PDB file of C-alpha atoms in Angstrom:
ATOM      1  CA  MET A 757       9.184 -10.805 -24.055  1.00 54.00           C
ATOM      2  CA  ASN A 758      13.123 -10.272 -23.865  1.00 80.00           C
ATOM      3  CA  LEU A 759      13.144  -7.405 -21.595  1.00 78.00           C
ATOM      4  CA  LEU A 760      10.675  -8.852 -19.282  1.00 82.00           C
ATOM      5  CA  TYR A 761      12.612 -11.976 -19.252  1.00 88.00           C
ATOM      6  CA  ALA A 762      15.980  -9.809 -18.327  1.00 86.00           C
ATOM      7  CA  LEU A 763      13.881  -8.083 -15.405  1.00 81.00           C
ATOM      8  CA  ASP A 764      12.235 -11.062 -14.309  1.00 88.00           C
ATOM      9  CA  LEU A 765      16.226 -12.825 -14.086  1.00 91.00           C
ATOM     10  CA  LEU A 766      17.463  -9.290 -12.162  1.00 86.00           C
ATOM     11  CA  GLY A 767      14.450  -9.751  -9.673  1.00 86.00           C
ATOM     12  CA  THR A 768      15.591 -13.161  -8.553  1.00 93.00           C
ATOM     13  CA  ALA A 769      19.042 -12.254  -8.011  1.00 91.00           C
ATOM     14  CA  ALA A 770      17.795  -9.684  -6.107  1.00 87.00           C
ATOM     15  CA  PHE A 771      15.338 -11.467  -4.344  1.00 91.00           C
ATOM     16  CA  ALA A 772      18.255 -14.352  -4.023  1.00 93.00           C
ATOM     17  CA  ALA A 773      20.683 -11.911  -2.557  1.00 90.00           C
ATOM     18  CA  SER A 774      17.827 -10.518   0.141  1.00 87.00           C
ATOM     19  CA  GLY A 775      17.081 -13.837   0.925  1.00 91.00           C
ATOM     20  CA  ALA A 776      20.534 -14.978   1.861  1.00 92.00           C
ATOM     21  CA  TRP A 777      21.564 -12.056   3.446  1.00 90.00           C
ATOM     22  CA  ALA A 778      18.297 -12.887   6.098  1.00 88.00           C
ATOM     23  CA  GLY A 779      19.666 -16.415   6.550  1.00 92.00           C
ATOM     24  CA  ILE A 780      23.449 -14.202   7.388  1.00 91.00           C
ATOM     25  CA  ARG A 781      21.825 -12.381  10.095  1.00 87.00           C
ATOM     26  CA  ARG A 782      20.090 -15.122  11.601  1.00 92.00           C
ATOM     27  CA  ASP A 783      23.879 -16.932  11.636  1.00 94.00           C
ATOM     28  CA  MET A 784      22.895 -19.968   9.650  1.00 95.00           C
ATOM     29  CA  ASP A 785      25.239 -22.203   7.695  1.00 96.00           C
ATOM     30  CA  LEU A 786      25.343 -22.545   4.171  1.00 96.00           C
ATOM     31  CA  PHE A 787      22.633 -25.005   3.469  1.00 97.00           C
ATOM     32  CA  GLY A 788      20.588 -22.214   5.501  1.00 96.00           C
ATOM     33  CA  VAL A 789      21.818 -19.084   3.930  1.00 96.00           C
ATOM     34  CA  LEU A 790      21.102 -21.201   0.015  1.00 97.00           C
ATOM     35  CA  MET A 791      17.435 -22.539   1.214  1.00 96.00           C
ATOM     36  CA  LEU A 792      16.654 -19.088   2.104  1.00 95.00           C
ATOM     37  CA  GLY A 793      17.647 -17.463  -1.438  1.00 95.00           C
ATOM     38  CA  LEU A 794      16.418 -20.070  -3.530  1.00 97.00           C
ATOM     39  CA  VAL A 795      13.164 -20.035  -2.281  1.00 96.00           C
ATOM     40  CA  THR A 796      12.665 -15.923  -1.785  1.00 94.00           C
ATOM     41  CA  ALA A 797      13.473 -16.086  -5.199  1.00 96.00           C
ATOM     42  CA  THR A 798      11.203 -19.085  -6.618  1.00 97.00           C
ATOM     43  CA  GLY A 799       8.633 -19.349  -3.809  1.00 96.00           C
ATOM     44  CA  GLY A 800       6.002 -16.999  -5.195  1.00 96.00           C
ATOM     45  CA  GLY A 801       6.098 -18.473  -8.220  1.00 96.00           C
ATOM     46  CA  THR A 802       6.653 -22.050  -7.207  1.00 97.00           C
ATOM     47  CA  LEU A 803       2.979 -21.806  -5.753  1.00 97.00           C
ATOM     48  CA  ARG A 804       1.505 -19.776  -8.121  1.00 97.00           C
ATOM     49  CA  ASP A 805       1.629 -22.517 -10.847  1.00 97.00           C
ATOM     50  CA  LEU A 806       1.185 -25.395  -8.224  1.00 97.00           C
ATOM     51  CA  PHE A 807      -2.536 -23.498  -7.578  1.00 96.00           C
ATOM     52  CA  LEU A 808      -2.751 -22.588 -11.533  1.00 96.00           C
ATOM     53  CA  GLY A 809      -2.053 -26.302 -12.110  1.00 96.00           C
ATOM     54  CA  ASP A 810       0.864 -25.734 -14.372  1.00 96.00           C
ATOM     55  CA  THR A 811       2.972 -28.806 -13.308  1.00 94.00           C
ATOM     56  CA  PRO A 812       6.190 -28.916 -13.569  1.00 95.00           C
ATOM     57  CA  PRO A 813       7.088 -25.312 -11.865  1.00 96.00           C
ATOM     58  CA  PHE A 814       8.909 -23.173 -13.944  1.00 95.00           C
ATOM     59  CA  ILE A 815      11.359 -23.241 -11.880  1.00 95.00           C
ATOM     60  CA  PHE A 816      12.256 -27.451 -13.201  1.00 96.00           C
ATOM     61  CA  LYS A 817      11.102 -26.073 -16.713  1.00 95.00           C
ATOM     62  CA  ASP A 818      13.446 -23.088 -17.116  1.00 95.00           C
ATOM     63  CA  GLU A 819      16.215 -24.161 -14.041  1.00 96.00           C
ATOM     64  CA  THR A 820      18.119 -20.835 -14.948  1.00 96.00           C
ATOM     65  CA  TYR A 821      16.153 -18.920 -12.317  1.00 96.00           C
ATOM     66  CA  LEU A 822      18.071 -22.138 -10.046  1.00 97.00           C
ATOM     67  CA  TYR A 823      21.213 -22.086 -11.042  1.00 97.00           C
ATOM     68  CA  LEU A 824      20.911 -17.961 -10.893  1.00 97.00           C
ATOM     69  CA  SER A 825      19.371 -18.139  -7.681  1.00 97.00           C
ATOM     70  CA  ILE A 826      21.813 -20.753  -5.765  1.00 97.00           C
ATOM     71  CA  ALA A 827      24.980 -18.907  -7.434  1.00 97.00           C
ATOM     72  CA  VAL A 828      23.718 -15.487  -6.102  1.00 95.00           C
ATOM     73  CA  SER A 829      23.159 -17.024  -2.508  1.00 96.00           C
ATOM     74  CA  LEU A 830      26.626 -18.587  -2.680  1.00 96.00           C
ATOM     75  CA  ALA A 831      28.502 -15.723  -3.562  1.00 94.00           C
ATOM     76  CA  ILE A 832      26.583 -13.710  -0.880  1.00 92.00           C
ATOM     77  CA  PHE A 833      27.427 -16.046   1.899  1.00 94.00           C
ATOM     78  CA  LEU A 834      31.176 -16.420   0.544  1.00 94.00           C
ATOM     79  CA  PHE A 835      32.142 -12.544   0.056  1.00 91.00           C
ATOM     80  CA  HIS A 836      29.423 -10.700   2.405  1.00 86.00           C
ATOM     81  CA  ARG A 837      31.615  -8.982   3.966  1.00 85.00           C
ATOM     82  CA  HIS A 838      32.703  -7.410   0.910  1.00 83.00           C
ATOM     83  CA  LEU A 839      29.075  -6.717  -0.304  1.00 76.00           C
ATOM     84  CA  GLU A 840      27.782  -4.671   2.477  1.00 76.00           C
ATOM     85  CA  PHE A 841      27.479  -1.653  -0.277  1.00 75.00           C
ATOM     86  CA  LEU A 842      24.874  -3.620  -1.922  1.00 71.00           C
ATOM     87  CA  GLN A 843      22.081  -4.223   0.206  1.00 66.00           C
ATOM     88  CA  HIS A 844      21.218  -0.477   0.193  1.00 73.00           C
ATOM     89  CA  PRO A 845      20.873  -0.836  -4.174  1.00 72.00           C
ATOM     90  CA  LEU A 846      19.426  -4.291  -3.979  1.00 75.00           C
ATOM     91  CA  LEU A 847      16.082  -2.325  -2.292  1.00 80.00           C
ATOM     92  CA  TYR A 848      15.610  -0.932  -5.558  1.00 84.00           C
ATOM     93  CA  PHE A 849      16.400  -4.163  -7.740  1.00 80.00           C
ATOM     94  CA  ASP A 850      13.451  -5.331  -5.581  1.00 83.00           C
ATOM     95  CA  ALA A 851      11.144  -2.889  -6.133  1.00 87.00           C
ATOM     96  CA  VAL A 852      11.906  -3.681 -10.062  1.00 86.00           C
ATOM     97  CA  GLY A 853      11.526  -7.736  -9.557  1.00 87.00           C
ATOM     98  CA  LEU A 854       8.405  -7.096  -7.588  1.00 92.00           C
ATOM     99  CA  GLY A 855       6.809  -5.693 -10.512  1.00 92.00           C
ATOM    100  CA  THR A 856       8.036  -7.901 -13.019  1.00 92.00           C
ATOM    101  CA  PHE A 857       6.811 -10.924 -10.784  1.00 95.00           C
ATOM    102  CA  VAL A 858       3.465  -9.093 -10.396  1.00 96.00           C
ATOM    103  CA  VAL A 859       3.210  -9.016 -14.227  1.00 94.00           C
ATOM    104  CA  ILE A 860       4.133 -11.983 -14.602  1.00 94.00           C
ATOM    105  CA  GLY A 861       1.862 -13.746 -12.688  1.00 95.00           C
ATOM    106  CA  THR A 862      -0.958 -11.583 -13.070  1.00 96.00           C
ATOM    107  CA  GLY A 863      -0.387 -12.512 -17.119  1.00 94.00           C
ATOM    108  CA  LYS A 864      -0.050 -16.516 -16.542  1.00 95.00           C
ATOM    109  CA  ALA A 865      -3.259 -16.063 -14.561  1.00 96.00           C
ATOM    110  CA  LEU A 866      -4.935 -14.039 -17.122  1.00 96.00           C
ATOM    111  CA  ALA A 867      -3.995 -16.813 -19.733  1.00 94.00           C
ATOM    112  CA  PHE A 868      -5.651 -19.606 -17.651  1.00 96.00           C
ATOM    113  CA  LYS A 869      -8.531 -17.431 -18.026  1.00 95.00           C
ATOM    114  CA  MET A 870      -8.913 -16.417 -13.837  1.00 97.00           C
ATOM    115  CA  GLY A 871     -11.654 -13.661 -12.839  1.00 97.00           C
ATOM    116  CA  PHE A 872     -10.286  -9.931 -10.658  1.00 98.00           C
ATOM    117  CA  VAL A 873      -9.770 -11.883  -7.798  1.00 97.00           C
ATOM    118  CA  GLY A 874      -7.732 -15.039  -9.145  1.00 97.00           C
ATOM    119  CA  SER A 875      -5.665 -13.218 -11.173  1.00 97.00           C
ATOM    120  CA  VAL A 876      -4.755 -10.665  -8.304  1.00 97.00           C
ATOM    121  CA  MET A 877      -4.121 -12.876  -5.347  1.00 97.00           C
ATOM    122  CA  MET A 878      -1.913 -15.163  -8.782  1.00 97.00           C
ATOM    123  CA  GLY A 879       0.068 -11.802  -9.186  1.00 97.00           C
ATOM    124  CA  VAL A 880       0.485 -10.937  -5.883  1.00 96.00           C
ATOM    125  CA  MET A 881       1.320 -14.549  -4.553  1.00 96.00           C
ATOM    126  CA  THR A 882       4.190 -14.503  -7.623  1.00 96.00           C
ATOM    127  CA  ALA A 883       5.828 -10.882  -5.991  1.00 95.00           C
ATOM    128  CA  THR A 884       5.294 -12.126  -2.351  1.00 95.00           C
ATOM    129  CA  ALA A 885       4.956 -15.607  -1.087  1.00 95.00           C
ATOM    130  CA  GLY A 886       9.208 -16.087  -1.539  1.00 94.00           C
ATOM    131  CA  GLY A 887       9.494 -13.333   1.127  1.00 91.00           C
ATOM    132  CA  MET A 888       6.730 -14.478   3.376  1.00 93.00           C
ATOM    133  CA  ILE A 889       8.573 -17.883   3.135  1.00 94.00           C
ATOM    134  CA  ARG A 890      11.835 -16.077   3.809  1.00 91.00           C
ATOM    135  CA  ASP A 891      10.766 -14.496   7.159  1.00 91.00           C
ATOM    136  CA  VAL A 892       9.090 -17.388   8.430  1.00 93.00           C
ATOM    137  CA  LEU A 893      12.206 -19.264   7.655  1.00 92.00           C
ATOM    138  CA  SER A 894      14.318 -16.862   9.330  1.00 88.00           C
ATOM    139  CA  THR A 895      11.554 -16.243  12.656  1.00 86.00           C
ATOM    140  CA  GLN A 896      10.380 -12.978  11.506  1.00 88.00           C
ATOM    141  CA  VAL A 897       6.918 -11.304  10.973  1.00 85.00           C
ATOM    142  CA  PRO A 898       6.765 -11.629   7.221  1.00 86.00           C
ATOM    143  CA  LEU A 899       6.722  -8.360   5.117  1.00 79.00           C
ATOM    144  CA  VAL A 900       3.825  -8.194   3.568  1.00 82.00           C
ATOM    145  CA  LEU A 901       1.910  -8.128   7.232  1.00 81.00           C
ATOM    146  CA  ARG A 902       3.667  -5.192   8.362  1.00 75.00           C
ATOM    147  CA  LYS A 903       2.828  -1.498   7.450  1.00 59.00           C
ATOM    148  CA  GLU A 904       4.942  -1.261   4.811  1.00 70.00           C
ATOM    149  CA  VAL A 905       3.662  -0.318   1.387  1.00 86.00           C
ATOM    150  CA  TYR A 906       5.019  -3.492  -0.534  1.00 89.00           C
ATOM    151  CA  ALA A 907       2.075  -5.980  -1.038  1.00 90.00           C
ATOM    152  CA  SER A 908      -0.497  -2.857  -1.665  1.00 92.00           C
ATOM    153  CA  ALA A 909       1.840  -1.847  -4.445  1.00 94.00           C
ATOM    154  CA  CYS A 910       1.430  -5.596  -5.731  1.00 95.00           C
ATOM    155  CA  ILE A 911      -2.022  -5.156  -5.488  1.00 96.00           C
ATOM    156  CA  ALA A 912      -2.256  -2.066  -7.500  1.00 96.00           C
ATOM    157  CA  GLY A 913      -0.455  -3.566 -10.261  1.00 96.00           C
ATOM    158  CA  ALA A 914      -2.026  -6.303  -9.925  1.00 97.00           C
ATOM    159  CA  ALA A 915      -5.216  -4.699 -10.512  1.00 97.00           C
ATOM    160  CA  LEU A 916      -4.385  -2.338 -13.345  1.00 97.00           C
ATOM    161  CA  LEU A 917      -3.003  -4.996 -15.332  1.00 97.00           C
ATOM    162  CA  TYR A 918      -6.100  -7.202 -15.555  1.00 98.00           C
ATOM    163  CA  LEU A 919      -8.598  -4.112 -15.604  1.00 97.00           C
ATOM    164  CA  LEU A 920      -6.365  -2.925 -19.163  1.00 97.00           C
ATOM    165  CA  ASP A 921      -6.608  -6.723 -20.624  1.00 96.00           C
ATOM    166  CA  ARG A 922     -10.608  -6.515 -20.068  1.00 96.00           C
ATOM    167  CA  VAL A 923     -10.436  -3.404 -22.241  1.00 96.00           C
ATOM    168  CA  SER A 924      -8.247  -4.905 -24.666  1.00 94.00           C
ATOM    169  CA  PHE A 925      -5.289  -2.355 -24.355  1.00 95.00           C
ATOM    170  CA  PRO A 926      -2.271  -3.604 -26.046  1.00 94.00           C
ATOM    171  CA  ARG A 927      -0.223  -6.375 -24.413  1.00 91.00           C
ATOM    172  CA  THR A 928       3.478  -4.968 -24.351  1.00 89.00           C
ATOM    173  CA  TRP A 929       2.127  -1.199 -22.908  1.00 93.00           C
ATOM    174  CA  SER A 930      -0.576  -3.064 -20.340  1.00 94.00           C
ATOM    175  CA  LEU A 931       2.569  -5.200 -19.068  1.00 92.00           C
ATOM    176  CA  LEU A 932       4.857  -2.057 -18.612  1.00 92.00           C
ATOM    177  CA  ALA A 933       1.933  -0.070 -17.210  1.00 95.00           C
ATOM    178  CA  ALA A 934       1.233  -2.304 -14.371  1.00 95.00           C
ATOM    179  CA  ALA A 935       4.522  -2.848 -14.000  1.00 93.00           C
ATOM    180  CA  THR A 936       6.343   0.719 -13.694  1.00 94.00           C
ATOM    181  CA  THR A 937       2.972   1.265 -11.207  1.00 96.00           C
ATOM    182  CA  VAL A 938       3.935  -1.259  -9.021  1.00 95.00           C
ATOM    183  CA  ILE A 939       7.976  -0.347  -9.110  1.00 93.00           C
ATOM    184  CA  VAL A 940       7.018   3.567  -8.979  1.00 95.00           C
ATOM    185  CA  VAL A 941       4.770   2.948  -5.598  1.00 94.00           C
ATOM    186  CA  ARG A 942       7.602   0.879  -4.206  1.00 92.00           C
ATOM    187  CA  LEU A 943      10.095   2.910  -4.909  1.00 92.00           C
ATOM    188  CA  LEU A 944       8.277   6.177  -3.335  1.00 93.00           C
ATOM    189  CA  ALA A 945       6.815   4.655  -0.815  1.00 91.00           C
ATOM    190  CA  ILE A 946      10.703   3.468   0.070  1.00 87.00           C
ATOM    191  CA  ARG A 947      11.555   7.274  -0.615  1.00 87.00           C
ATOM    192  CA  TYR A 948       9.221   8.716   1.890  1.00 88.00           C
ATOM    193  CA  ASN A 949       8.857   6.155   4.010  1.00 85.00           C
ATOM    194  CA  TRP A 950       4.897   5.308   3.020  1.00 84.00           C
ATOM    195  CA  SER A 951       3.148   3.288   5.383  1.00 82.00           C
ATOM    196  CA  LEU A 952      -0.070   1.739   5.819  1.00 78.00           C
ATOM    197  CA  PRO A 953      -2.185   2.486   9.049  1.00 79.00           C
ATOM    198  CA  ARG A 954      -2.401   0.089  11.983  1.00 72.00           C
ATOM    199  CA  ALA A 955      -4.567  -0.677  14.819  1.00 72.00           C
ATOM    200  CA  GLY A 956      -3.350   1.603  17.745  1.00 66.00           C
ATOM    201  CA  ASP A 957      -1.888   4.441  15.707  1.00 67.00           C
ATOM    202  CA  GLY A 958      -4.928   6.690  16.629  1.00 59.00           C
ATOM    203  CA  GLU A 959      -4.541   6.076  20.070  1.00 60.00           C
ATOM    204  CA  ARG A 960      -0.648   6.518  20.457  1.00 56.00           C
ATOM    205  CA  SER A 961      -1.343   9.777  19.063  1.00 48.00           C
ATOM    206  CA  ALA A 962      -4.613  10.320  21.111  1.00 48.00           C
TER     207      ALA A 962
END
């Protein structure tokens, strides 16, 4: 679990950076950049805890997540001109965070005795809701609603974790397999530009 916690913090930092960069691209002030970084990194898990009735949410039980999100967002705000080289590697850190957030969210739902749909929803929400809030606040169509393979990778990982839990597969290996599935699918989607079909694809190719 120490490794999972470390990966969780890595994902939190990557998500905070992506939110802060979105704020900078939209020419937001310091408060706006910090807010986007914070909600991107912690919004999904906070919503998950509220839905599950686990209050106060995790960010108030372990404030490391808050401090890390604010520190990373502030660093991006102050030094973004010198940190442009990090934007491409952030895609890979983001993938690691995505896989970690999925297994944490799904695992927590399983601990609350939720069924298949509820567990998958909590896993996907944990990983993607923060990014959706970021995109809405920065007036963009949320990434998960575009053609890119993102939420679908989360669904695959969450479903796998639920099924492995049902057959009493060893917990550590279940978490590792589910997180790896999300990370690998996401990285392959980035590498090969995979995308889901859109309604007008067939018409344009006709």
